[in-house]
mmCIF file of C-alpha atoms and ligand atoms in Angstrom:
data_model
loop_
_atom_site.group_PDB
_atom_site.id
_atom_site.type_symbol
_atom_site.label_atom_id
_atom_site.label_comp_id
_atom_site.label_asym_id
_atom_site.label_seq_id
_atom_site.Cartn_x
_atom_site.Cartn_y
_atom_site.Cartn_z
ATOM 1 C CA MET A 967 -24.250 -9.288 -26.520
ATOM 2 C CA PRO A 968 -23.075 -7.952 -23.180
ATOM 3 C CA LEU A 969 -25.583 -5.719 -21.484
ATOM 4 C CA THR A 970 -23.689 -2.454 -21.785
ATOM 5 C CA MET A 971 -25.346 -0.216 -24.355
ATOM 6 C CA ASN A 972 -23.155 2.773 -23.706
ATOM 7 C CA PRO A 973 -20.365 2.842 -26.286
ATOM 8 C CA LYS A 974 -18.320 5.088 -23.964
ATOM 9 C CA ALA A 975 -18.443 2.582 -21.111
ATOM 10 C CA ARG A 976 -14.941 1.624 -19.993
ATOM 11 C CA LEU A 977 -12.805 1.233 -16.917
ATOM 12 C CA THR A 978 -9.316 2.541 -16.286
ATOM 13 C CA LEU A 979 -7.611 1.279 -13.178
ATOM 14 C CA ILE A 980 -4.961 3.764 -12.076
ATOM 15 C CA GLY A 981 -2.262 3.234 -9.482
ATOM 16 C CA ALA A 982 -1.949 6.544 -7.637
ATOM 17 C CA GLY A 983 1.424 5.747 -6.061
ATOM 18 C CA PRO A 984 2.363 5.599 -2.383
ATOM 19 C CA GLY A 985 0.845 8.851 -1.103
ATOM 20 C CA ASP A 986 2.722 11.915 -2.322
ATOM 21 C CA PRO A 987 0.466 13.098 -5.185
ATOM 22 C CA GLU A 988 3.520 13.805 -7.341
ATOM 23 C CA LEU A 989 4.337 10.117 -7.352
ATOM 24 C CA ILE A 990 1.505 9.176 -9.714
ATOM 25 C CA THR A 991 2.590 8.561 -13.332
ATOM 26 C CA LEU A 992 2.090 11.018 -16.177
ATOM 27 C CA LYS A 993 -0.046 8.397 -17.871
ATOM 28 C CA GLY A 994 -2.196 8.242 -14.730
ATOM 29 C CA ILE A 995 -2.747 12.023 -14.772
ATOM 30 C CA LYS A 996 -3.686 11.959 -18.463
ATOM 31 C CA ALA A 997 -6.242 9.222 -17.819
ATOM 32 C CA LEU A 998 -7.690 11.127 -14.840
ATOM 33 C CA GLU A 999 -8.316 14.093 -17.131
ATOM 34 C CA LEU A 1000 -10.473 11.857 -19.329
ATOM 35 C CA ALA A 1001 -12.609 10.420 -16.532
ATOM 36 C CA ASP A 1002 -16.386 10.817 -16.343
ATOM 37 C CA VAL A 1003 -16.500 9.186 -12.901
ATOM 38 C CA ILE A 1004 -13.784 8.523 -10.339
ATOM 39 C CA LEU A 1005 -14.141 5.934 -7.609
ATOM 40 C CA TYR A 1006 -11.267 6.519 -5.204
ATOM 41 C CA ASP A 1007 -9.841 4.688 -2.219
ATOM 42 C CA ALA A 1008 -8.765 5.769 1.243
ATOM 43 C CA LEU A 1009 -5.014 6.089 0.715
ATOM 44 C CA ILE A 1010 -5.386 8.432 -2.244
ATOM 45 C CA SER A 1011 -4.260 12.042 -2.016
ATOM 46 C CA THR A 1012 -7.416 14.040 -2.745
ATOM 47 C CA GLU A 1013 -5.148 16.596 -4.455
ATOM 48 C CA LEU A 1014 -5.222 14.236 -7.426
ATOM 49 C CA LEU A 1015 -8.938 14.829 -7.869
ATOM 50 C CA LYS A 1016 -8.238 18.321 -9.147
ATOM 51 C CA TYR A 1017 -7.036 16.726 -12.390
ATOM 52 C CA ALA A 1018 -10.624 15.628 -13.030
ATOM 53 C CA PRO A 1019 -12.737 18.650 -11.988
ATOM 54 C CA LYS A 1020 -15.707 17.670 -14.163
ATOM 55 C CA ALA A 1021 -15.811 14.022 -13.184
ATOM 56 C CA LYS A 1022 -18.264 12.688 -10.645
ATOM 57 C CA GLN A 1023 -16.123 11.802 -7.624
ATOM 58 C CA ILE A 1024 -17.146 8.964 -5.332
ATOM 59 C CA TYR A 1025 -15.213 7.921 -2.237
ATOM 60 C CA VAL A 1026 -15.339 4.152 -1.747
ATOM 61 C CA GLY A 1027 -12.536 3.657 0.785
ATOM 62 C CA LYS A 1028 -12.465 2.221 4.258
ATOM 63 C CA ARG A 1029 -13.405 4.421 7.171
ATOM 64 C CA LYS A 1030 -12.248 3.753 10.719
ATOM 65 C CA GLY A 1031 -11.743 0.056 10.210
ATOM 66 C CA PHE A 1032 -14.992 -0.772 8.457
ATOM 67 C CA HIS A 1033 -15.735 -0.920 4.791
ATOM 68 C CA ARG A 1034 -17.953 1.834 3.539
ATOM 69 C CA TYR A 1035 -18.696 -0.358 0.541
ATOM 70 C CA SER A 1036 -18.020 -4.068 0.171
ATOM 71 C CA GLN A 1037 -15.905 -5.211 -2.759
ATOM 72 C CA ASP A 1038 -19.048 -6.652 -4.387
ATOM 73 C CA GLU A 1039 -20.772 -3.291 -4.102
ATOM 74 C CA ILE A 1040 -17.766 -1.516 -5.616
ATOM 75 C CA ASN A 1041 -17.701 -3.974 -8.530
ATOM 76 C CA GLU A 1042 -21.387 -3.359 -9.197
ATOM 77 C CA MET A 1043 -20.934 0.380 -8.855
ATOM 78 C CA ILE A 1044 -18.186 0.378 -11.504
ATOM 79 C CA VAL A 1045 -20.461 -1.414 -13.955
ATOM 80 C CA ASP A 1046 -23.480 0.825 -13.194
ATOM 81 C CA GLN A 1047 -21.426 4.004 -13.487
ATOM 82 C CA ALA A 1048 -19.787 2.876 -16.728
ATOM 83 C CA ILE A 1049 -23.154 2.056 -18.289
ATOM 84 C CA THR A 1050 -24.706 5.310 -17.084
ATOM 85 C CA ASN A 1051 -21.838 7.765 -17.376
ATOM 86 C CA GLY A 1052 -19.096 6.285 -19.552
ATOM 87 C CA HIS A 1053 -15.463 6.305 -18.540
ATOM 88 C CA VAL A 1054 -14.931 5.133 -14.970
ATOM 89 C CA VAL A 1055 -11.560 5.576 -13.313
ATOM 90 C CA ARG A 1056 -10.705 3.456 -10.294
ATOM 91 C CA LEU A 1057 -8.015 5.328 -8.436
ATOM 92 C CA LYS A 1058 -6.173 3.031 -6.066
ATOM 93 C CA GLY A 1059 -3.208 3.432 -3.718
ATOM 94 C CA GLY A 1060 0.217 2.239 -4.815
ATOM 95 C CA ASP A 1061 -0.088 -0.292 -7.612
ATOM 96 C CA PRO A 1062 -3.600 -1.695 -8.176
ATOM 97 C CA PHE A 1063 -2.287 -5.258 -8.409
ATOM 98 C CA VAL A 1064 -0.287 -5.260 -5.156
ATOM 99 C CA PHE A 1065 -2.817 -6.158 -2.461
ATOM 100 C CA GLY A 1066 -5.217 -3.874 -4.297
ATOM 101 C CA ARG A 1067 -7.939 -6.236 -5.541
ATOM 102 C CA GLY A 1068 -7.479 -4.638 -8.952
ATOM 103 C CA SER A 1069 -7.661 -7.901 -10.847
ATOM 104 C CA GLU A 1070 -11.039 -8.734 -9.244
ATOM 105 C CA GLU A 1071 -12.465 -5.470 -10.543
ATOM 106 C CA ILE A 1072 -11.070 -6.053 -14.029
ATOM 107 C CA ASP A 1073 -12.488 -9.608 -14.140
ATOM 108 C CA TYR A 1074 -15.893 -8.379 -12.999
ATOM 109 C CA VAL A 1075 -16.288 -5.617 -15.575
ATOM 110 C CA GLU A 1076 -14.886 -7.721 -18.413
ATOM 111 C CA ASN A 1077 -17.760 -10.159 -17.738
ATOM 112 C CA TYR A 1078 -20.102 -7.338 -18.761
ATOM 113 C CA GLY A 1079 -18.142 -6.671 -21.932
ATOM 114 C CA ILE A 1080 -16.780 -3.388 -20.540
ATOM 115 C CA PRO A 1081 -13.237 -2.854 -21.798
ATOM 116 C CA SER A 1082 -10.566 -2.068 -19.223
ATOM 117 C CA THR A 1083 -7.066 -0.642 -19.076
ATOM 118 C CA ILE A 1084 -4.516 -0.795 -16.272
ATOM 119 C CA ILE A 1085 -2.114 2.024 -15.518
ATOM 120 C CA PRO A 1086 0.452 0.719 -13.059
ATOM 121 C CA GLY A 1087 1.390 2.734 -9.982
ATOM 122 C CA ILE A 1088 4.462 2.923 -7.786
ATOM 123 C CA SER A 1089 3.784 0.498 -4.980
ATOM 124 C CA SER A 1090 4.300 1.702 -1.414
ATOM 125 C CA SER A 1091 6.145 -1.571 -0.824
ATOM 126 C CA ILE A 1092 9.037 -0.278 -2.894
ATOM 127 C CA ALA A 1093 8.627 3.488 -2.801
ATOM 128 C CA VAL A 1094 8.265 3.990 0.947
ATOM 129 C CA PRO A 1095 11.556 2.281 1.933
ATOM 130 C CA SER A 1096 13.307 3.922 -1.004
ATOM 131 C CA SER A 1097 12.022 7.396 -0.098
ATOM 132 C CA ILE A 1098 13.645 7.309 3.328
ATOM 133 C CA GLY A 1099 16.898 5.821 2.070
ATOM 134 C CA ILE A 1100 16.456 2.096 2.726
ATOM 135 C CA PRO A 1101 17.484 0.057 -0.325
ATOM 136 C CA LEU A 1102 15.568 -3.218 -0.638
ATOM 137 C CA THR A 1103 18.530 -4.848 -2.312
ATOM 138 C CA LYS A 1104 22.134 -3.912 -1.773
ATOM 139 C CA ARG A 1105 25.235 -5.492 -3.232
ATOM 140 C CA GLY A 1106 26.823 -7.774 -0.654
ATOM 141 C CA VAL A 1107 23.948 -7.287 1.820
ATOM 142 C CA SER A 1108 20.676 -8.505 0.277
ATOM 143 C CA GLU A 1109 20.049 -10.169 -3.055
ATOM 144 C CA SER A 1110 16.271 -10.154 -3.031
ATOM 145 C CA PHE A 1111 13.143 -9.073 -1.204
ATOM 146 C CA TRP A 1112 9.774 -10.487 -0.244
ATOM 147 C CA VAL A 1113 6.635 -8.372 -0.145
ATOM 148 C CA ILE A 1114 4.093 -9.955 2.170
ATOM 149 C CA THR A 1115 0.801 -9.045 3.736
ATOM 150 C CA GLY A 1116 0.792 -9.373 7.534
ATOM 151 C CA CYS A 1117 -2.928 -10.007 7.577
ATOM 152 C CA THR A 1118 -4.635 -12.429 5.204
ATOM 153 C CA SER A 1119 -8.245 -12.140 4.038
ATOM 154 C CA ASN A 1120 -9.354 -14.288 7.004
ATOM 155 C CA ARG A 1121 -7.506 -11.951 9.415
ATOM 156 C CA GLN A 1122 -4.735 -14.447 10.170
ATOM 157 C CA LEU A 1123 -0.993 -13.825 10.049
ATOM 158 C CA SER A 1124 0.278 -14.935 6.661
ATOM 159 C CA LYS A 1125 2.258 -18.197 6.794
ATOM 160 C CA ASP A 1126 4.672 -16.595 4.356
ATOM 161 C CA VAL A 1127 6.092 -14.459 7.180
ATOM 162 C CA GLU A 1128 7.597 -17.574 8.730
ATOM 163 C CA LEU A 1129 8.951 -18.756 5.388
ATOM 164 C CA ALA A 1130 10.414 -15.347 4.625
ATOM 165 C CA ALA A 1131 12.029 -15.169 8.061
ATOM 166 C CA GLN A 1132 14.069 -18.263 7.143
ATOM 167 C CA SER A 1133 15.531 -16.587 4.071
ATOM 168 C CA SER A 1134 18.292 -14.005 3.871
ATOM 169 C CA ALA A 1135 16.095 -11.686 1.807
ATOM 170 C CA THR A 1136 14.813 -8.278 2.864
ATOM 171 C CA ILE A 1137 11.215 -8.588 4.037
ATOM 172 C CA VAL A 1138 8.608 -5.896 3.457
ATOM 173 C CA ILE A 1139 5.330 -6.411 5.291
ATOM 174 C CA LEU A 1140 2.191 -4.464 4.416
ATOM 175 C CA MET A 1141 -0.856 -4.444 6.674
ATOM 176 C CA GLY A 1142 1.251 -5.959 9.441
ATOM 177 C CA MET A 1143 0.904 -3.509 12.327
ATOM 178 C CA GLY A 1144 -1.881 -5.482 13.996
ATOM 179 C CA LYS A 1145 0.326 -8.572 13.946
ATOM 180 C CA LEU A 1146 3.624 -6.962 14.942
ATOM 181 C CA ALA A 1147 3.951 -8.951 18.173
ATOM 182 C CA GLN A 1148 3.492 -12.253 16.309
ATOM 183 C CA ILE A 1149 5.914 -11.168 13.601
ATOM 184 C CA THR A 1150 8.685 -10.259 16.047
ATOM 185 C CA GLU A 1151 8.126 -13.532 17.893
ATOM 186 C CA ILE A 1152 8.706 -15.531 14.706
ATOM 187 C CA PHE A 1153 12.082 -13.858 14.188
ATOM 188 C CA GLN A 1154 13.046 -14.259 17.839
ATOM 189 C CA LYS A 1155 12.283 -17.984 17.720
ATOM 190 C CA LEU A 1156 14.681 -18.233 14.790
ATOM 191 C CA ASN A 1157 17.355 -16.389 16.822
ATOM 192 C CA ARG A 1158 17.004 -13.381 14.564
ATOM 193 C CA GLY A 1159 16.035 -10.866 17.246
ATOM 194 C CA ASN A 1160 18.996 -8.638 16.376
ATOM 195 C CA THR A 1161 17.933 -8.221 12.767
ATOM 196 C CA PRO A 1162 17.518 -4.536 11.874
ATOM 197 C CA ALA A 1163 13.936 -3.428 11.284
ATOM 198 C CA ALA A 1164 12.040 -0.269 10.429
ATOM 199 C CA VAL A 1165 8.426 0.857 10.543
ATOM 200 C CA ILE A 1166 7.317 3.738 8.335
ATOM 201 C CA GLN A 1167 3.850 5.234 8.681
ATOM 202 C CA ASN A 1168 2.311 7.505 6.021
ATOM 203 C CA GLY A 1169 5.415 7.189 3.875
ATOM 204 C CA THR A 1170 6.079 9.984 1.325
ATOM 205 C CA LEU A 1171 3.458 12.197 2.983
ATOM 206 C CA GLU A 1172 3.884 15.294 5.129
ATOM 207 C CA ASN A 1173 2.753 13.408 8.221
ATOM 208 C CA GLU A 1174 5.263 10.583 7.701
ATOM 209 C CA LYS A 1175 6.624 9.001 10.883
ATOM 210 C CA SER A 1176 9.213 6.276 11.214
ATOM 211 C CA GLY A 1177 11.107 4.181 13.708
ATOM 212 C CA VAL A 1178 14.194 2.034 13.235
ATOM 213 C CA GLY A 1179 15.875 -0.466 15.509
ATOM 214 C CA THR A 1180 15.969 -4.225 15.696
ATOM 215 C CA ILE A 1181 13.310 -6.888 15.886
ATOM 216 C CA ASN A 1182 13.905 -7.093 19.650
ATOM 217 C CA ASP A 1183 13.057 -3.451 20.288
ATOM 218 C CA MET A 1184 10.455 -2.910 17.532
ATOM 219 C CA LEU A 1185 7.380 -3.166 19.767
ATOM 220 C CA GLN A 1186 8.877 -0.663 22.197
ATOM 221 C CA ILE A 1187 9.784 1.737 19.398
ATOM 222 C CA VAL A 1188 6.312 1.541 17.859
ATOM 223 C CA LYS A 1189 4.771 2.344 21.224
ATOM 224 C CA LEU A 1190 7.248 5.128 21.977
ATOM 225 C CA LYS A 1191 6.749 6.798 18.619
ATOM 226 C CA LYS A 1192 3.011 6.047 18.480
ATOM 227 C CA LEU A 1193 3.295 4.396 15.079
ATOM 228 C CA SER A 1194 0.203 2.831 13.548
ATOM 229 C CA SER A 1195 -1.410 1.943 10.207
ATOM 230 C CA PRO A 1196 -1.006 2.627 7.362
ATOM 231 C CA ALA A 1197 2.563 1.535 7.800
ATOM 232 C CA ILE A 1198 5.173 -0.675 6.245
ATOM 233 C CA ILE A 1199 7.502 -2.936 8.181
ATOM 234 C CA ILE A 1200 10.932 -3.571 6.691
ATOM 235 C CA ILE A 1201 13.134 -6.292 8.126
ATOM 236 C CA GLY A 1202 16.693 -7.035 7.089
ATOM 237 C CA GLU A 1203 20.308 -5.921 7.170
ATOM 238 C CA VAL A 1204 19.591 -3.308 4.483
ATOM 239 C CA VAL A 1205 17.883 -1.168 7.133
ATOM 240 C CA LYS A 1206 21.268 -0.493 8.737
ATOM 241 C CA ASN A 1207 24.351 1.340 7.559
ATOM 242 C CA ASN A 1208 22.753 3.740 5.157
ATOM 243 C CA LYS A 1209 23.853 7.343 5.456
ATOM 244 C CA LYS A 1210 20.258 8.610 5.175
ATOM 245 C CA VAL A 1211 18.985 6.286 7.906
ATOM 246 C CA ASN A 1212 21.842 6.425 10.429
ATOM 247 C CA HIS A 1213 20.521 9.558 12.130
ATOM 248 C CA LEU A 1214 17.294 7.680 12.942
ATOM 249 C CA TYR A 1215 19.323 5.106 14.865
ATOM 250 C CA GLU A 1216 21.147 7.858 16.748
ATOM 251 C CA LYS A 1217 17.809 9.448 17.734
ATOM 252 C CA LEU A 1218 16.556 6.042 18.872
ATOM 253 C CA GLU A 1219 19.536 5.547 21.177
ATOM 254 C CA LEU A 1220 18.789 8.906 22.779
ATOM 255 C CA HIS A 1221 15.096 7.971 23.178
ATOM 256 C CA LEU A 1222 15.817 4.566 24.694
ATOM 257 C CA ALA A 1223 18.440 6.030 27.025
ATOM 258 C CA SER A 1224 16.062 8.701 28.355
HETATM 259 C C1 LIG B 2419 -4.447 -2.649 0.893
HETATM 260 S S1 LIG B 2419 -2.719 -2.380 0.900
HETATM 261 C C2 LIG B 2419 -2.560 -1.591 -0.646
HETATM 262 C C3 LIG B 2419 -1.146 -1.516 -1.146
HETATM 263 C C4 LIG B 2419 -1.018 -0.725 -2.435
HETATM 264 N N1 LIG B 2419 -1.736 -1.356 -3.508
HETATM 265 C C5 LIG B 2419 0.433 -0.527 -2.845
HETATM 266 O O1 LIG B 2419 0.894 -1.058 -3.849
HETATM 267 O O2 LIG B 2419 1.097 0.238 -2.135
HETATM 268 C C6 LIG B 2419 -2.575 -1.070 2.088
HETATM 269 C C7 LIG B 2419 -1.308 -1.163 2.889
HETATM 270 O O3 LIG B 2419 -0.208 -0.670 2.162
HETATM 271 C C8 LIG B 2419 0.703 -0.027 3.033
HETATM 272 N N2 LIG B 2419 0.811 1.390 2.647
HETATM 273 C C9 LIG B 2419 0.185 1.975 1.626
HETATM 274 N N3 LIG B 2419 0.555 3.271 1.526
HETATM 275 C C10 LIG B 2419 1.441 3.482 2.517
HETATM 276 C C11 LIG B 2419 2.197 4.613 2.941
HETATM 277 N N4 LIG B 2419 2.130 5.790 2.311
HETATM 278 N N5 LIG B 2419 3.029 4.480 4.009
HETATM 279 C C12 LIG B 2419 3.138 3.300 4.645
HETATM 280 N N6 LIG B 2419 2.455 2.201 4.291
HETATM 281 C C13 LIG B 2419 1.617 2.286 3.240
HETATM 282 C C14 LIG B 2419 0.166 -0.201 4.447
HETATM 283 O O4 LIG B 2419 0.719 -1.389 4.979
HETATM 284 C C15 LIG B 2419 -1.314 -0.344 4.165
HETATM 285 O O5 LIG B 2419 -1.968 -0.978 5.229
#
């Protein structure tokens, strides 16, 4: 018999969406209302916590580049809280299974016989480009897209960036700001320096900032506009020729000319 003796012990993993608190699902809100404990991550809008006023709320996100809790500690905390208090909600940014370590948490608690449920969220990889008017696929322009991490677990640039750069697909890179110079270099080596690109920081939030241009001028734009993490990099022809994005290009020309 697994060691949990609390019949209420369970885990619900909720994807909170890309940032704007209204972009969580209705199912996510309903599950929040039933939480006894919430463990929430850094990219979560704290406005969402008001849907669980009686729940114990524990912040387990990253702070200034270091982990407040390691993943192992978070896994243990979920089990302890479920056994002690009952229904634990893990509130994670975007979708819990897109670079979210959600499956590790599920595997860990299931080993203790604690049942778990997953409520998907809208991933920033899709929602952030969409929210500013960049379609990831577009008839006659792009048939598919890759979603890649810029930085692997051992802090290296993912080899998939180079593979993706050889395809005609739209490329969406998460956690890539620290590797932007290497990323642009890969495209330049493949003679793709003129490929349109965009960087969007804090997408769907009030403090959203973005820059559009080409691979060749991306580093300059990021510096000029002081763009940093959390941000998404989008590379591909879909970035250009969209009515909602064109004005960003016009602003850029003014900036670069001045
Ligand atoms: C650990 S990953 C988690 C991704 C999340 N599970 C998802 O589906 O969106 C964190 C990265 O997602 C991207 N990201 C998340 N929210 C974002 C936002 N609102 N604006 C821009 N990028 C965002 C950034 O690249 C950030 O470094």
